[in-house]
Amino acid sequence: MLQKDILNLLDYIVPYVAIAQCFGRFGNFFNIEAYGYQTKSLFRMGIETIDGYIEVHPTFLYEAISTFFIFVILKFFQRKRKFKGKVH
């Protein structure tokens, strides 16, 4: 009985863990951390370092977008679940 209740609880919590991770990645932007290699591509952001201004990949943004899509997929599965414990 307790196991089924835990599985049901996890089915409802797990999608929100993904969206929390999505929003948490923006802390990396404000702290100027978790950025990628230097680049000249279309997808870049500029930061000021000790060595001067550089343009880098915004890897925090890539992760935020991917975890948002994970949230959307998990919410879809949450609505379509046929038994407890299917989402996680």
Coordinates of N, CA, C and O in Angstrom, one line a residue:
M1 N 0.8 -1.2 0.0 CA 0.0 0.0 0.0 C 0.9 1.3 0.0 O 0.6 2.2 -0.8
L2 N 1.9 1.3 0.9 CA 2.7 2.5 1.0 C 3.5 2.7 -0.3 O 3.7 3.8 -0.8
Q3 N 3.9 1.6 -1.0 CA 4.7 1.7 -2.2 C 3.8 2.3 -3.3 O 4.3 3.2 -4.1
K4 N 2.6 2.0 -3.4 CA 1.7 2.6 -4.4 C 1.5 4.1 -4.1 O 1.4 4.9 -5.1
D5 N 1.4 4.5 -2.9 CA 1.3 5.9 -2.5 C 2.6 6.7 -2.9 O 2.5 7.8 -3.4
I6 N 3.7 6.1 -2.7 CA 5.0 6.7 -3.0 C 5.1 6.9 -4.5 O 5.5 7.9 -5.0
L7 N 4.7 5.8 -5.3 CA 4.8 5.9 -6.7 C 3.8 7.0 -7.2 O 4.2 7.7 -8.2
N8 N 2.7 7.1 -6.7 CA 1.7 8.2 -7.0 C 2.3 9.5 -6.7 O 2.2 10.5 -7.6
L9 N 2.9 9.7 -5.6 CA 3.5 11.0 -5.2 C 4.6 11.3 -6.2 O 4.7 12.5 -6.6
L10 N 5.5 10.4 -6.5 CA 6.6 10.6 -7.4 C 6.1 11.0 -8.8 O 6.7 11.8 -9.5
D11 N 5.0 10.4 -9.2 CA 4.4 10.8 -10.5 C 4.0 12.2 -10.6 O 4.1 12.9 -11.6
Y12 N 3.6 12.8 -9.5 CA 3.2 14.2 -9.5 C 4.4 15.1 -9.2 O 4.4 16.3 -9.6
I13 N 5.5 14.7 -8.5 CA 6.6 15.5 -8.2 C 7.6 15.6 -9.3 O 8.1 16.7 -9.5
V14 N 7.9 14.6 -10.0 CA 9.0 14.5 -10.9 C 8.9 15.6 -12.0 O 10.0 16.2 -12.3
P15 N 7.8 15.8 -12.6 CA 7.8 16.9 -13.7 C 8.2 18.3 -13.1 O 8.8 19.0 -13.8
Y16 N 7.8 18.5 -11.9 CA 8.1 19.8 -11.3 C 9.6 19.9 -10.9 O 10.2 21.0 -10.8
V17 N 10.3 18.8 -10.7 CA 11.7 18.8 -10.5 C 12.4 19.3 -11.8 O 13.3 20.1 -11.7
A18 N 11.9 18.8 -12.9 CA 12.4 19.2 -14.2 C 12.3 20.7 -14.4 O 13.2 21.4 -14.9
I19 N 11.1 21.3 -14.1 CA 10.9 22.7 -14.4 C 11.7 23.6 -13.4 O 12.1 24.6 -13.7
A20 N 11.9 23.0 -12.2 CA 12.7 23.8 -11.2 C 14.1 23.8 -11.7 O 14.8 24.8 -11.5
Q21 N 14.6 22.7 -12.3 CA 16.0 22.7 -12.8 C 16.1 23.7 -14.0 O 17.1 24.4 -14.1
C22 N 15.0 23.8 -14.8 CA 15.0 24.7 -15.9 C 15.2 26.2 -15.4 O 16.0 26.9 -15.9
F23 N 14.4 26.6 -14.4 CA 14.5 27.9 -13.8 C 15.8 28.1 -13.1 O 16.4 29.2 -13.0
G24 N 16.3 27.0 -12.4 CA 17.6 27.1 -11.7 C 18.8 27.4 -12.5 O 19.8 28.0 -12.1
R25 N 18.7 27.0 -13.8 CA 19.8 27.2 -14.7 C 20.1 28.7 -14.9 O 21.2 29.1 -15.2
F26 N 19.1 29.5 -14.8 CA 19.2 31.0 -15.0 C 20.1 31.6 -13.9 O 20.6 32.7 -14.0
G27 N 20.2 30.9 -12.7 CA 21.2 31.4 -11.7 C 22.6 31.3 -12.2 O 23.4 32.2 -11.9
N28 N 22.9 30.4 -13.1 CA 24.2 30.3 -13.8 C 24.4 31.6 -14.6 O 25.5 32.1 -14.7
F29 N 23.4 32.1 -15.3 CA 23.5 33.3 -16.1 C 23.8 34.5 -15.2 O 24.7 35.3 -15.5
F30 N 23.1 34.6 -14.1 CA 23.3 35.8 -13.2 C 24.6 35.7 -12.5 O 25.2 36.8 -12.2
N31 N 25.1 34.5 -12.3 CA 26.4 34.4 -11.6 C 27.6 34.3 -12.6 O 28.7 34.1 -12.2
I32 N 27.3 34.3 -13.9 CA 28.3 34.2 -14.9 C 29.1 33.0 -14.7 O 30.3 33.0 -14.6
E33 N 28.4 31.8 -14.7 CA 29.1 30.6 -14.6 C 28.4 29.5 -15.5 O 27.4 29.8 -16.1
A34 N 29.0 28.4 -15.7 CA 28.5 27.3 -16.5 C 28.2 27.7 -17.9 O 27.2 27.4 -18.5
Y35 N 29.2 28.4 -18.5 CA 29.2 28.7 -19.9 C 30.1 27.9 -20.6 O 31.0 27.2 -20.1
G36 N 30.0 27.8 -22.0 CA 30.8 26.9 -22.8 C 32.0 27.6 -23.4 O 32.5 28.6 -22.9
Y37 N 32.5 26.9 -24.4 CA 33.7 27.4 -25.1 C 33.5 28.7 -25.8 O 32.3 29.1 -26.2
Q38 N 34.5 29.4 -26.2 CA 34.5 30.6 -27.0 C 33.9 30.3 -28.3 O 34.2 29.2 -28.9
T39 N 33.1 31.2 -28.9 CA 32.5 30.9 -30.2 C 32.2 32.2 -30.9 O 32.1 33.2 -30.3
K40 N 32.0 32.0 -32.2 CA 31.5 33.2 -33.0 C 30.2 32.8 -33.7 O 29.8 33.5 -34.6
S41 N 29.6 31.7 -33.2 CA 28.3 31.3 -33.8 C 27.2 32.2 -33.5 O 27.3 33.1 -32.7
L42 N 26.1 31.9 -34.1 CA 24.8 32.7 -33.9 C 24.4 32.6 -32.4 O 23.9 33.6 -31.9
F43 N 24.5 31.5 -31.8 CA 24.1 31.3 -30.5 C 25.3 31.5 -29.5 O 26.1 30.6 -29.2
R44 N 25.4 32.7 -29.1 CA 26.6 33.1 -28.2 C 26.1 34.2 -27.3 O 25.1 34.9 -27.5
M45 N 26.9 34.4 -26.2 CA 26.6 35.5 -25.3 C 28.0 36.0 -24.9 O 29.0 35.3 -24.9
G46 N 28.0 37.3 -24.6 CA 29.3 37.9 -24.2 C 29.4 38.1 -22.7 O 28.4 38.3 -22.0
I47 N 30.6 37.8 -22.2 CA 30.9 38.0 -20.8 C 32.2 38.7 -20.6 O 33.0 38.7 -21.5
E48 N 32.3 39.3 -19.5 CA 33.5 40.1 -19.2 C 34.3 39.2 -18.2 O 33.8 38.8 -17.1
T49 N 35.5 38.8 -18.6 CA 36.4 38.0 -17.7 C 37.6 38.9 -17.3 O 37.8 40.0 -17.7
I50 N 38.5 38.2 -16.6 CA 39.7 38.9 -16.2 C 40.6 39.2 -17.4 O 41.2 40.3 -17.5
D51 N 40.5 38.4 -18.4 CA 41.2 38.6 -19.7 C 40.5 39.5 -20.6 O 41.1 39.9 -21.7
G52 N 39.3 40.0 -20.3 CA 38.6 40.9 -21.2 C 37.3 40.3 -21.6 O 36.8 39.3 -21.1
Y53 N 36.7 40.9 -22.7 CA 35.4 40.5 -23.2 C 35.6 39.3 -24.1 O 36.4 39.3 -25.0
I54 N 34.8 38.2 -23.9 CA 34.8 37.1 -24.7 C 33.3 36.7 -25.0 O 32.4 37.0 -24.3
E55 N 33.1 36.0 -26.1 CA 31.8 35.4 -26.5 C 31.9 33.9 -26.4 O 32.8 33.3 -26.9
V56 N 30.9 33.4 -25.7 CA 30.9 31.9 -25.4 C 29.5 31.3 -25.7 O 28.5 32.1 -25.8
H57 N 29.4 30.0 -25.7 CA 28.2 29.3 -25.8 C 27.4 29.4 -24.5 O 28.0 29.2 -23.4
P58 N 26.1 29.7 -24.6 CA 25.3 29.8 -23.3 C 24.8 28.4 -22.9 O 23.6 28.1 -23.1
T59 N 25.6 27.6 -22.4 CA 25.3 26.2 -22.1 C 24.1 26.2 -21.1 O 23.3 25.2 -21.1
F60 N 24.1 27.1 -20.2 CA 22.9 27.2 -19.2 C 21.6 27.3 -20.0 O 20.6 26.6 -19.5
L61 N 21.6 28.0 -21.0 CA 20.4 28.2 -21.8 C 20.0 26.9 -22.5 O 18.8 26.5 -22.6
Y62 N 21.0 26.2 -23.1 CA 20.8 24.9 -23.7 C 20.1 23.9 -22.7 O 19.2 23.2 -23.0
E63 N 20.7 23.9 -21.5 CA 20.1 23.0 -20.5 C 18.7 23.4 -20.1 O 17.9 22.6 -19.8
A64 N 18.5 24.7 -19.9 CA 17.2 25.2 -19.5 C 16.1 24.8 -20.6 O 15.0 24.4 -20.2
I65 N 16.5 25.0 -21.8 CA 15.5 24.6 -22.9 C 15.3 23.1 -22.9 O 14.1 22.6 -23.0
S66 N 16.3 22.3 -22.7 CA 16.1 20.8 -22.7 C 15.3 20.4 -21.5 O 14.5 19.5 -21.6
T67 N 15.6 20.9 -20.4 CA 14.8 20.5 -19.2 C 13.4 21.0 -19.3 O 12.5 20.4 -18.7
F68 N 13.1 22.1 -20.0 CA 11.7 22.5 -20.2 C 11.0 21.5 -21.0 O 9.8 21.2 -20.8
F69 N 11.7 21.0 -22.1 CA 11.0 20.0 -22.9 C 10.8 18.7 -22.2 O 9.8 18.0 -22.4
I70 N 11.7 18.4 -21.3 CA 11.5 17.2 -20.4 C 10.3 17.4 -19.5 O 9.5 16.5 -19.4
F71 N 10.1 18.6 -19.0 CA 8.9 18.9 -18.2 C 7.7 18.7 -19.0 O 6.7 18.1 -18.6
V72 N 7.6 19.2 -20.3 CA 6.5 19.1 -21.1 C 6.2 17.6 -21.4 O 5.0 17.2 -21.3
I73 N 7.2 16.9 -21.7 CA 7.0 15.4 -22.0 C 6.5 14.7 -20.7 O 5.6 13.9 -20.8
L74 N 7.0 15.0 -19.6 CA 6.6 14.3 -18.3 C 5.1 14.7 -18.0 O 4.4 13.9 -17.5
K75 N 4.8 16.0 -18.3 CA 3.4 16.4 -18.0 C 2.4 15.7 -19.0 O 1.3 15.3 -18.6
F76 N 2.9 15.4 -20.2 CA 2.1 14.7 -21.1 C 1.9 13.3 -20.7 O 0.7 12.8 -20.6
F77 N 2.9 12.6 -20.2 CA 2.8 11.3 -19.7 C 2.0 11.2 -18.4 O 1.4 10.2 -18.2
Q78 N 2.1 12.3 -17.6 CA 1.3 12.3 -16.4 C -0.2 12.3 -16.7 O -0.9 11.6 -16.0
R79 N -0.6 12.9 -17.7 CA -2.0 12.9 -18.1 C -2.5 11.6 -18.7 O -3.6 11.3 -18.6
K80 N -1.6 10.9 -19.4 CA -1.9 9.7 -20.1 C -1.6 8.4 -19.3 O -1.7 7.4 -19.8
R81 N -1.1 8.6 -18.0 CA -0.7 7.4 -17.3 C -1.8 6.5 -17.0 O -3.0 6.9 -16.8
K82 N -1.5 5.2 -17.1 CA -2.6 4.2 -16.9 C -2.4 3.5 -15.5 O -3.3 2.8 -15.0
F83 N -1.2 3.7 -14.9 CA -1.0 3.1 -13.5 C -0.1 3.9 -12.7 O 0.7 4.8 -13.3
K84 N -0.1 3.8 -11.4 CA 0.8 4.6 -10.6 C 2.3 4.2 -10.8 O 2.6 3.0 -10.9
G85 N 3.1 5.2 -10.9 CA 4.5 4.9 -11.1 C 5.0 4.9 -12.5 O 6.1 4.7 -12.8
K86 N 4.1 5.3 -13.4 CA 4.5 5.3 -14.8 C 5.4 6.5 -15.2 O 6.2 6.3 -16.1
V87 N 5.2 7.6 -14.6 CA 5.8 8.8 -15.1 C 7.3 8.8 -14.7 O 8.2 9.1 -15.5
H88 N 7.7 8.5 -13.5 CA 9.1 8.5 -13.1 C 9.8 7.3 -13.7 O 10.9 7.2 -13.9

